[in-house]
Short mmCIF file of C-alpha atoms in Angstrom, two decimals:
data_model
loop_
_atom_site.label_atom_id
_atom_site.label_comp_id
_atom_site.label_asym_id
_atom_site.label_seq_id
_atom_site.Cartn_x
_atom_site.Cartn_y
_atom_site.Cartn_z
CA UNK A 28 12.81 28.69 13.91
CA UNK A 29 10.85 25.55 13.12
CA UNK A 30 11.01 23.38 10.04
CA UNK A 31 8.90 24.42 7.05
CA UNK A 32 7.65 21.42 5.04
CA UNK A 33 6.07 21.17 1.58
CA UNK A 34 4.15 17.96 0.85
CA UNK A 35 3.57 17.12 -2.82
CA UNK A 36 0.48 15.13 -3.81
CA UNK A 37 -3.33 15.18 -3.88
CA UNK A 38 -4.50 12.14 -1.93
CA UNK A 39 -5.32 10.39 1.32
CA UNK A 40 -1.70 9.42 1.90
CA UNK A 41 -0.73 13.09 1.70
CA UNK A 42 -3.52 14.09 4.10
CA UNK A 43 -2.17 11.52 6.59
CA UNK A 44 1.39 12.87 6.16
CA UNK A 45 0.17 16.46 6.65
CA UNK A 46 -1.72 15.51 9.83
CA UNK A 47 1.34 13.70 11.23
CA UNK A 48 3.62 16.66 10.42
CA UNK A 49 1.21 19.05 12.18
CA UNK A 50 1.65 16.96 15.34
CA UNK A 51 5.45 17.50 15.24
CA UNK A 52 6.37 20.41 17.60
CA UNK A 53 9.55 21.07 15.56
CA UNK A 54 7.51 21.72 12.40
CA UNK A 55 6.44 25.35 12.17
CA UNK A 56 4.63 25.35 8.82
CA UNK A 57 3.16 22.76 6.44
CA UNK A 58 2.10 23.43 2.84
CA UNK A 59 0.66 21.01 0.28
CA UNK A 60 0.50 21.01 -3.52
CA UNK A 61 -1.98 20.44 -5.02
CA UNK A 62 -3.76 18.93 -1.97
CA UNK A 63 -7.52 18.35 -1.76
CA UNK A 64 -10.56 19.77 0.03
CA UNK A 65 -9.67 18.14 3.35
CA UNK A 66 -6.02 19.14 3.30
CA UNK A 67 -7.05 22.70 2.38
CA UNK A 68 -8.98 22.94 5.67
CA UNK A 69 -5.75 22.33 7.61
CA UNK A 70 -2.85 23.90 5.68
CA UNK A 71 -2.28 26.25 2.72
CA UNK A 72 -2.56 24.44 -0.63
CA UNK A 73 -0.99 25.45 -3.94
CA UNK A 74 -2.44 24.63 -7.35
CA UNK A 75 0.66 23.44 -9.19
CA UNK A 76 1.34 20.35 -11.27
CA UNK A 77 3.27 18.32 -8.68
CA UNK A 78 4.71 16.13 -11.47
CA UNK A 79 6.55 19.12 -12.97
CA UNK A 80 10.08 19.37 -11.53
CA UNK A 81 10.41 23.07 -12.44
CA UNK A 82 7.10 24.00 -10.77
CA UNK A 83 7.92 21.96 -7.67
CA UNK A 84 11.34 23.59 -7.23
CA UNK A 85 9.91 27.09 -7.84
CA UNK A 86 7.23 26.60 -5.17
CA UNK A 87 9.70 25.12 -2.65
CA UNK A 88 12.01 28.12 -3.18
CA UNK A 89 9.16 30.62 -2.96
CA UNK A 90 8.02 29.10 0.36
CA UNK A 91 11.56 28.75 1.69
CA UNK A 92 10.85 25.08 2.39
CA UNK A 93 13.37 23.27 4.61
CA UNK A 94 12.06 19.88 3.45
CA UNK A 95 9.93 18.58 0.57
CA UNK A 96 8.05 15.28 1.02
CA UNK A 97 6.98 13.59 -2.22
CA UNK A 98 3.78 11.55 -1.77
CA UNK A 99 2.85 9.75 -5.02
CA UNK A 100 4.96 7.80 -7.50
CA UNK A 101 4.38 9.98 -10.59
CA UNK A 102 6.51 12.98 -9.42
CA UNK A 103 9.33 10.57 -8.47
CA UNK A 104 9.26 8.91 -11.88
CA UNK A 105 9.27 12.41 -13.44
CA UNK A 106 12.49 13.36 -11.62
CA UNK A 107 11.05 15.87 -9.12
CA UNK A 108 13.39 14.67 -6.36
CA UNK A 109 16.43 15.06 -8.66
CA UNK A 110 15.48 18.67 -9.42
CA UNK A 111 15.04 19.48 -5.72
CA UNK A 112 18.42 17.93 -4.83
CA UNK A 113 20.04 19.93 -7.64
CA UNK A 114 18.50 23.07 -6.11
CA UNK A 115 19.96 22.05 -2.71
CA UNK A 116 16.53 21.56 -1.13
CA UNK A 117 16.31 18.51 1.19
CA UNK A 118 13.80 16.02 -0.20
CA UNK A 119 12.23 12.87 1.21
CA UNK A 120 11.75 10.73 -1.88
CA UNK A 121 14.11 8.87 -4.22
CA UNK A 122 15.79 10.18 -7.34
CA UNK A 123 14.35 9.01 -10.67
CA UNK A 124 17.00 6.29 -11.07
CA UNK A 125 16.23 4.85 -7.63
CA UNK A 126 12.45 5.18 -8.13
CA UNK A 127 12.83 2.62 -10.94
CA UNK A 128 12.31 0.07 -8.14
CA UNK A 129 8.63 0.94 -8.54
CA UNK A 130 8.49 2.36 -12.06
CA UNK A 131 9.81 -0.87 -13.63
CA UNK A 132 8.91 -4.34 -12.36
CA UNK A 133 11.71 -5.81 -14.50
CA UNK A 134 14.30 -3.46 -12.91
CA UNK A 135 13.05 -4.43 -9.44
CA UNK A 136 13.50 -8.13 -10.31
CA UNK A 137 17.07 -7.38 -11.49
CA UNK A 138 17.90 -5.64 -8.21
CA UNK A 139 16.36 -8.44 -6.17
CA UNK A 140 18.42 -11.01 -8.07
CA UNK A 141 21.58 -8.99 -7.49
CA UNK A 142 20.75 -8.51 -3.78
CA UNK A 143 19.68 -12.16 -3.40
CA UNK A 144 16.27 -11.14 -2.09
CA UNK A 145 13.57 -13.86 -1.94
CA UNK A 146 10.84 -13.15 -4.50
CA UNK A 147 8.50 -14.91 -6.91
CA UNK A 148 10.10 -16.52 -9.95
CA UNK A 149 9.29 -14.37 -12.97
CA UNK A 150 9.76 -13.91 -16.70
CA UNK A 151 9.60 -10.73 -18.74
CA UNK A 152 7.54 -11.16 -21.92
CA UNK A 153 7.52 -8.83 -24.93
CA UNK A 154 5.39 -10.91 -27.32
CA UNK A 155 2.24 -12.98 -27.15
CA UNK A 156 4.15 -16.23 -27.71
CA UNK A 157 6.61 -15.39 -24.88
CA UNK A 158 3.66 -14.59 -22.60
CA UNK A 159 1.88 -17.84 -23.49
CA UNK A 160 5.02 -19.84 -22.78
CA UNK A 161 5.55 -18.15 -19.39
CA UNK A 162 1.90 -18.74 -18.40
CA UNK A 163 2.34 -22.42 -19.12
CA UNK A 164 5.62 -22.62 -17.18
CA UNK A 165 4.12 -21.17 -13.98
CA UNK A 166 0.55 -22.47 -14.30
CA UNK A 167 -2.58 -21.20 -12.54
CA UNK A 168 -3.34 -18.99 -10.74
CA UNK A 169 -1.78 -16.74 -13.40
CA UNK A 170 -0.10 -13.46 -12.35
CA UNK A 171 0.43 -10.89 -15.13
CA UNK A 172 1.84 -7.43 -14.35
CA UNK A 173 2.19 -4.42 -16.61
CA UNK A 174 5.89 -3.53 -16.39
CA UNK A 175 5.29 0.21 -16.04
CA UNK A 176 3.64 2.41 -13.40
CA UNK A 177 0.07 1.28 -12.88
CA UNK A 178 -0.89 2.94 -9.57
CA UNK A 179 -1.50 -0.49 -8.04
CA UNK A 180 -3.98 -1.51 -10.72
CA UNK A 181 -1.88 -3.03 -13.55
CA UNK A 182 -1.96 -6.57 -12.15
CA UNK A 183 -4.26 -9.41 -13.14
CA UNK A 184 -4.44 -12.56 -10.99
CA UNK A 185 -6.75 -15.16 -12.50
CA UNK A 186 -7.41 -18.88 -12.94
CA UNK A 187 -8.46 -18.10 -16.53
CA UNK A 188 -5.51 -18.50 -18.92
CA UNK A 189 -7.37 -16.66 -21.69
CA UNK A 190 -8.01 -13.62 -19.44
CA UNK A 191 -4.34 -13.61 -18.41
CA UNK A 192 -3.24 -13.66 -22.05
CA UNK A 193 -5.72 -10.89 -22.94
CA UNK A 194 -4.23 -8.65 -20.23
CA UNK A 195 -0.73 -9.30 -21.61
CA UNK A 196 -1.93 -8.51 -25.17
CA UNK A 197 -3.53 -5.25 -23.96
CA UNK A 198 -0.20 -4.22 -22.39
CA UNK A 199 1.69 -5.06 -25.60
CA UNK A 200 -0.87 -3.10 -27.66
CA UNK A 201 -0.17 -0.07 -25.44
CA UNK A 202 3.54 -0.41 -26.20
CA UNK A 203 4.52 -2.07 -22.91
CA UNK A 204 6.01 -5.32 -21.71
CA UNK A 205 4.72 -7.64 -18.99
CA UNK A 206 6.17 -9.54 -16.07
CA UNK A 207 4.62 -12.98 -15.54
CA UNK A 208 5.21 -14.54 -12.13
CA UNK A 209 4.56 -17.63 -10.08
CA UNK A 210 1.59 -17.18 -7.75
CA UNK A 211 2.51 -16.65 -4.10
CA UNK A 212 0.28 -18.26 -1.49
CA UNK A 213 -0.11 -16.88 2.03
CA UNK A 214 -1.29 -13.57 3.50
CA UNK A 215 0.17 -10.26 2.30
CA UNK A 216 1.96 -7.71 4.47
CA UNK A 217 3.00 -4.11 3.76
CA UNK A 218 6.12 -2.88 5.54
CA UNK A 219 7.37 0.70 5.08
CA UNK A 220 11.09 1.20 5.62
CA UNK A 221 12.62 4.69 5.86
CA UNK A 222 16.03 4.95 4.19
CA UNK A 223 18.64 7.71 3.96
CA UNK A 224 20.52 5.79 1.27
CA UNK A 225 22.58 3.73 3.73
CA UNK A 226 20.63 3.25 6.98
CA UNK A 227 17.07 2.02 7.48
CA UNK A 228 14.30 2.45 10.07
CA UNK A 229 11.21 0.21 9.73
CA UNK A 230 7.68 1.31 10.57
CA UNK A 231 5.02 -1.09 11.88
CA UNK A 232 3.63 -3.68 9.42
CA UNK A 233 0.13 -3.24 8.02
CA UNK A 234 -2.21 -5.18 5.78
CA UNK A 235 -4.31 -3.63 3.02
CA UNK A 236 -7.29 -4.89 1.03
CA UNK A 237 -6.86 -4.63 -2.74
CA UNK A 238 -10.14 -5.99 -4.09
CA UNK A 239 -13.23 -3.81 -4.42
CA UNK A 240 -15.73 -6.15 -2.68
CA UNK A 241 -15.97 -8.05 0.61
CA UNK A 242 -14.25 -11.42 0.73
CA UNK A 243 -11.54 -10.19 -1.66
CA UNK A 244 -13.91 -10.40 -4.63
CA UNK A 245 -14.05 -8.19 -7.71
CA UNK A 246 -11.54 -5.93 -9.43
CA UNK A 247 -8.17 -4.83 -8.10
CA UNK A 248 -8.14 -1.29 -6.69
CA UNK A 249 -5.56 1.05 -5.19
CA UNK A 250 -6.68 -0.30 -1.77
CA UNK A 251 -10.00 -0.28 0.11
CA UNK A 252 -8.75 -0.24 3.71
CA UNK A 253 -5.96 -1.27 6.05
CA UNK A 254 -5.14 -2.12 9.65
CA UNK A 255 -2.08 -2.27 11.89
CA UNK A 256 -0.49 -3.96 13.81
CA UNK A 257 -0.88 -7.56 12.57
CA UNK A 258 -1.48 -9.87 15.54
CA UNK A 259 -0.90 -13.01 13.44
CA UNK A 260 2.63 -12.19 12.26
CA UNK A 261 5.44 -14.47 13.45
CA UNK A 262 7.79 -13.04 16.08
CA UNK A 263 10.88 -11.45 14.52
CA UNK A 264 9.14 -10.79 11.18
CA UNK A 265 10.30 -7.16 10.84
CA UNK A 266 13.91 -8.02 11.65
CA UNK A 267 13.86 -10.75 9.03
CA UNK A 268 12.51 -8.36 6.37
CA UNK A 269 15.19 -5.80 7.24
CA UNK A 270 17.99 -8.38 7.09
CA UNK A 271 16.84 -10.34 4.04
CA UNK A 272 15.04 -7.71 1.98
CA UNK A 273 15.40 -4.03 2.87
CA UNK A 274 19.10 -3.75 3.76
CA UNK A 275 20.31 -5.90 0.82
CA UNK A 276 18.28 -3.73 -1.59
CA UNK A 277 19.44 -0.45 -0.02
CA UNK A 278 23.07 -1.65 -0.14
CA UNK A 279 22.74 -2.77 -3.76
CA UNK A 280 21.20 0.55 -4.80
CA UNK A 281 24.03 2.46 -3.09
CA UNK A 282 26.65 0.27 -4.76
CA UNK A 283 25.07 1.03 -8.16
CA UNK A 284 25.51 4.75 -7.51
CA UNK A 285 21.75 5.29 -7.18
CA UNK A 286 21.19 5.48 -3.40
CA UNK A 287 17.57 5.16 -2.33
CA UNK A 288 16.39 8.02 -0.08
CA UNK A 289 12.79 7.93 1.06
CA UNK A 290 10.43 5.13 2.00
CA UNK A 291 10.88 1.68 0.51
CA UNK A 292 7.48 0.05 0.55
CA UNK A 293 7.96 -3.72 0.79
CA UNK A 294 4.91 -5.64 -0.41
CA UNK A 295 5.39 -9.15 0.97
CA UNK A 296 3.74 -12.56 0.98
CA UNK A 297 4.22 -14.83 3.99
CA UNK A 298 4.31 -18.14 2.12
CA UNK A 299 4.86 -21.76 3.14
CA UNK A 300 8.45 -21.31 1.94
CA UNK A 301 8.99 -18.10 3.93
CA UNK A 302 8.90 -14.40 3.11
CA UNK A 303 8.69 -13.46 -0.58
CA UNK A 304 8.67 -9.96 -2.08
CA UNK A 305 5.63 -9.30 -4.26
CA UNK A 306 6.65 -5.76 -5.22
CA UNK A 307 8.43 -2.63 -4.10
CA UNK A 308 7.02 0.86 -4.17
CA UNK A 309 9.19 3.95 -3.89
CA UNK A 310 6.81 5.86 -1.61
CA UNK A 311 4.29 5.53 1.21
CA UNK A 312 1.50 3.07 0.36
CA UNK A 313 -2.10 4.21 0.29
CA UNK A 314 -4.28 3.32 2.31
CA UNK A 315 -1.79 1.74 4.76
CA UNK A 316 -0.13 5.11 5.50
CA UNK A 317 -3.36 6.46 6.97
CA UNK A 318 -3.48 3.66 9.58
CA UNK A 319 0.28 3.42 10.25
CA UNK A 320 0.89 7.16 10.78
CA UNK A 321 -2.16 7.38 13.06
CA UNK A 322 -0.20 5.23 15.56
CA UNK A 323 3.25 6.86 15.16
CA UNK A 324 4.13 8.95 18.23
CA UNK A 325 7.70 9.85 17.22
CA UNK A 326 7.62 13.29 15.50
CA UNK A 327 7.48 12.62 11.75
CA UNK A 328 9.17 15.81 10.51
CA UNK A 329 12.42 15.05 12.32
CA UNK A 330 12.49 11.51 10.92
CA UNK A 331 11.92 12.59 7.32
CA UNK A 332 14.50 15.37 7.59
CA UNK A 333 17.06 12.92 9.06
CA UNK A 334 16.47 10.60 6.09
CA UNK A 335 16.82 13.47 3.59
CA UNK A 336 20.10 14.54 5.23
CA UNK A 337 21.60 11.04 5.45
CA UNK A 338 21.36 11.01 9.26
CA UNK A 339 18.86 8.22 9.98
CA UNK A 340 21.44 6.39 12.09
CA UNK A 341 21.08 9.26 14.58
CA UNK A 342 17.27 9.10 14.69
CA UNK A 343 15.56 8.15 17.94
CA UNK A 344 13.95 4.72 18.35
CA UNK A 345 10.39 4.92 17.09
CA UNK A 346 7.58 5.15 19.61
CA UNK A 347 4.13 3.78 18.81
CA UNK A 348 0.66 4.12 20.25
CA UNK A 349 -0.12 0.61 21.53
CA UNK A 350 -3.70 0.87 20.26
CA UNK A 351 -4.45 -0.73 16.88
CA UNK A 352 -5.67 1.40 13.96
CA UNK A 353 -8.19 0.52 11.25
CA UNK A 354 -8.87 2.57 8.12
CA UNK A 355 -11.83 2.09 5.75
CA UNK A 356 -11.95 3.66 2.27
CA UNK A 357 -15.07 5.18 0.70
CA UNK A 358 -15.05 4.97 -3.11
CA UNK A 359 -17.08 6.69 -5.81
CA UNK A 360 -19.82 4.76 -7.63
CA UNK A 361 -18.34 2.76 -10.53
CA UNK A 362 -14.82 2.60 -9.04
CA UNK A 363 -12.37 1.20 -10.12
CA UNK A 364 -13.52 0.78 -13.75
CA UNK A 365 -15.48 3.99 -14.44
CA UNK A 366 -15.83 6.13 -11.31
CA UNK A 367 -18.56 8.78 -11.31
CA UNK A 368 -17.38 11.93 -9.51
CA UNK A 369 -18.98 15.20 -8.45
CA UNK A 370 -21.30 13.73 -5.80
CA UNK A 371 -21.88 15.80 -2.66
CA UNK A 372 -20.45 14.46 0.60
CA UNK A 373 -22.42 14.82 3.83
CA UNK A 374 -21.76 13.90 7.46
CA UNK A 375 -18.02 14.60 7.38
CA UNK A 376 -17.99 16.34 10.78
CA UNK A 377 -20.33 13.80 12.40
CA UNK A 378 -17.99 11.02 11.28
CA UNK A 379 -15.32 12.38 13.64
CA UNK A 380 -17.62 12.60 16.70
CA UNK A 381 -16.28 9.36 18.17
CA UNK A 382 -12.62 10.30 17.74
CA UNK A 383 -12.18 8.87 14.24
CA UNK A 384 -10.33 10.90 11.60
CA UNK A 385 -11.59 11.60 8.08
CA UNK A 386 -8.68 11.68 5.64
CA UNK A 387 -9.61 13.12 2.26
CA UNK A 388 -8.34 11.59 -0.98
CA UNK A 389 -10.35 12.45 -4.11
CA UNK A 390 -12.28 15.47 -2.86
CA UNK A 391 -12.76 19.05 -4.05
CA UNK A 392 -14.64 22.14 -2.94
CA UNK A 393 -17.63 23.07 -5.12
CA UNK A 394 -18.49 26.72 -5.85
CA UNK A 395 -21.33 26.57 -3.30
CA UNK A 396 -18.92 25.40 -0.57
CA UNK A 397 -19.96 21.74 -0.63
CA UNK A 398 -17.29 19.06 -0.49
CA UNK A 399 -17.70 16.80 -3.55
CA UNK A 400 -16.05 13.62 -4.77
CA UNK A 401 -13.27 14.22 -7.30
CA UNK A 402 -11.64 10.80 -7.66
CA UNK A 403 -12.14 7.04 -7.50
CA UNK A 404 -11.19 6.73 -3.84
CA UNK A 405 -12.87 9.62 -2.05
CA UNK A 406 -11.68 9.41 1.57
CA UNK A 407 -10.86 7.06 4.38
CA UNK A 408 -12.02 6.96 7.98
CA UNK A 409 -9.31 5.90 10.44
CA UNK A 410 -9.83 5.08 14.09
CA UNK A 411 -7.73 3.82 17.00
CA UNK A 412 -9.10 1.47 19.65
CA UNK A 413 -7.94 -0.48 22.69
CA UNK A 414 -8.35 -3.64 20.61
CA UNK A 415 -8.44 -4.31 16.87
CA UNK A 416 -12.17 -4.93 17.23
CA UNK A 417 -12.72 -1.60 19.02
CA UNK A 418 -10.72 0.27 16.34
CA UNK A 419 -12.71 -1.45 13.60
CA UNK A 420 -16.03 -0.65 15.28
CA UNK A 421 -15.05 3.02 15.64
CA UNK A 422 -13.94 3.29 11.99
CA UNK A 423 -17.19 1.76 10.74
CA UNK A 424 -19.28 3.91 13.10
CA UNK A 425 -17.55 6.94 11.59
CA UNK A 426 -17.90 5.97 7.93
CA UNK A 427 -21.57 5.00 8.41
CA UNK A 428 -22.33 8.69 9.08
CA UNK A 429 -20.91 9.85 5.73
CA UNK A 430 -23.29 10.16 2.79
CA UNK A 431 -22.39 9.93 -0.91
CA UNK A 432 -24.94 8.78 -3.48
CA UNK A 433 -23.80 5.41 -4.80
CA UNK A 434 -20.66 5.47 -2.62
CA UNK A 435 -19.19 2.12 -1.62
CA UNK A 436 -17.00 0.71 1.13
CA UNK A 437 -16.03 -2.80 2.17
CA UNK A 438 -17.56 -4.09 5.40
CA UNK A 439 -14.90 -6.70 6.22
CA UNK A 440 -11.69 -4.71 6.81
CA UNK A 441 -9.62 -6.46 9.57
CA UNK A 442 -12.42 -8.98 10.19
CA UNK A 443 -10.39 -12.13 9.45
CA UNK A 444 -7.62 -10.97 11.80
CA UNK A 445 -10.14 -10.37 14.58
CA UNK A 446 -11.71 -13.79 14.00
CA UNK A 447 -8.32 -15.53 14.00
CA UNK A 448 -8.81 -16.69 10.40
CA UNK A 449 -5.40 -15.73 9.01
CA UNK A 450 -2.88 -18.53 9.00
CA UNK A 451 0.81 -18.31 8.27
CA UNK A 452 3.34 -21.10 7.91
CA UNK A 453 3.40 -22.87 11.24
CA UNK A 454 -0.31 -22.44 11.89
CA UNK A 455 -2.71 -19.65 12.84
CA UNK A 456 -1.20 -17.12 15.22
#
């Protein structure tokens, strides 16, 4: 009997997880709730509210799931993992108390201080005068973060003090607090680390692209593309992150009685003063997951089940496809401010002619059978290649065949890395 897995979530990250699970010979069945039009073409989908702990447990029990994988942050913050654990169903995803690492920036700063993890200096502000004082202490560029869950979009980085203060005031008006930080120079890196509460297994580092337009211009988004591996990273980078960041945090969480089980997403800056943590997420990052899992050759189901059971120390050493992967995101017109959805998507099959994969995010099936856009980020096209340049060319060849009126994608994903334009402390690598 194989392992039966239920994946919770509606997006591109979940489509990537589903695809990777289907490649695992030990996995006999994969289900997804609520899924999207692309996921529905591959596995059964179930129209439940994945943020509802009662509904999630009921579906897992009805399916006889051996493992539940929680994709997005909202179900974690709602306590879905806690309810599954209480029902004795193995779950890959942290309990609500541990998911605070993402749900509260202030909590994450507390944990980092306790674990002596290198991060940006920061102040929590609850009033306009506190915010103004903190902005003046750190100076420009100003970094202002909404303390709560913002799906990657609650951060303003600006040279304009007035704009920074306005963002803080908007957060206060909504009943929140803000975290104001020193600006971190240097390129950003995403590293996913699997944890069973005590042991960790790192995946390969990736880099994503947050801004909507080429050249890192325009508004912050949930991410417009990603690539892996990173040829410019210093040797020993992953080991350093494990020793200085991931393990100290995992140990601290366990000592607090809130062990972290799932994937700790470490958002890092490689600064002149060394590695600094920008943020933690309590789940797979999107769109990096699409590129990272495309290269993972170790069966994913066994890894996630080992983490859920507290047995990661027995997991096999990860094997990776040596070929780089590049993923490019297609967004709806008007994203991220006011996305227009409902547009018909064409060319989805042609996009995969050259071996690229189309991973659906915000898509739905119309009554006439057409696939239509149903979210800000619609899909991503991921391709492997013998070089980063070949992977990038294949991804762009694929996405160029997809039609969506007013749809938008960046044309510079992975370009700086290919051109040798990314420098880290100690010079360009």
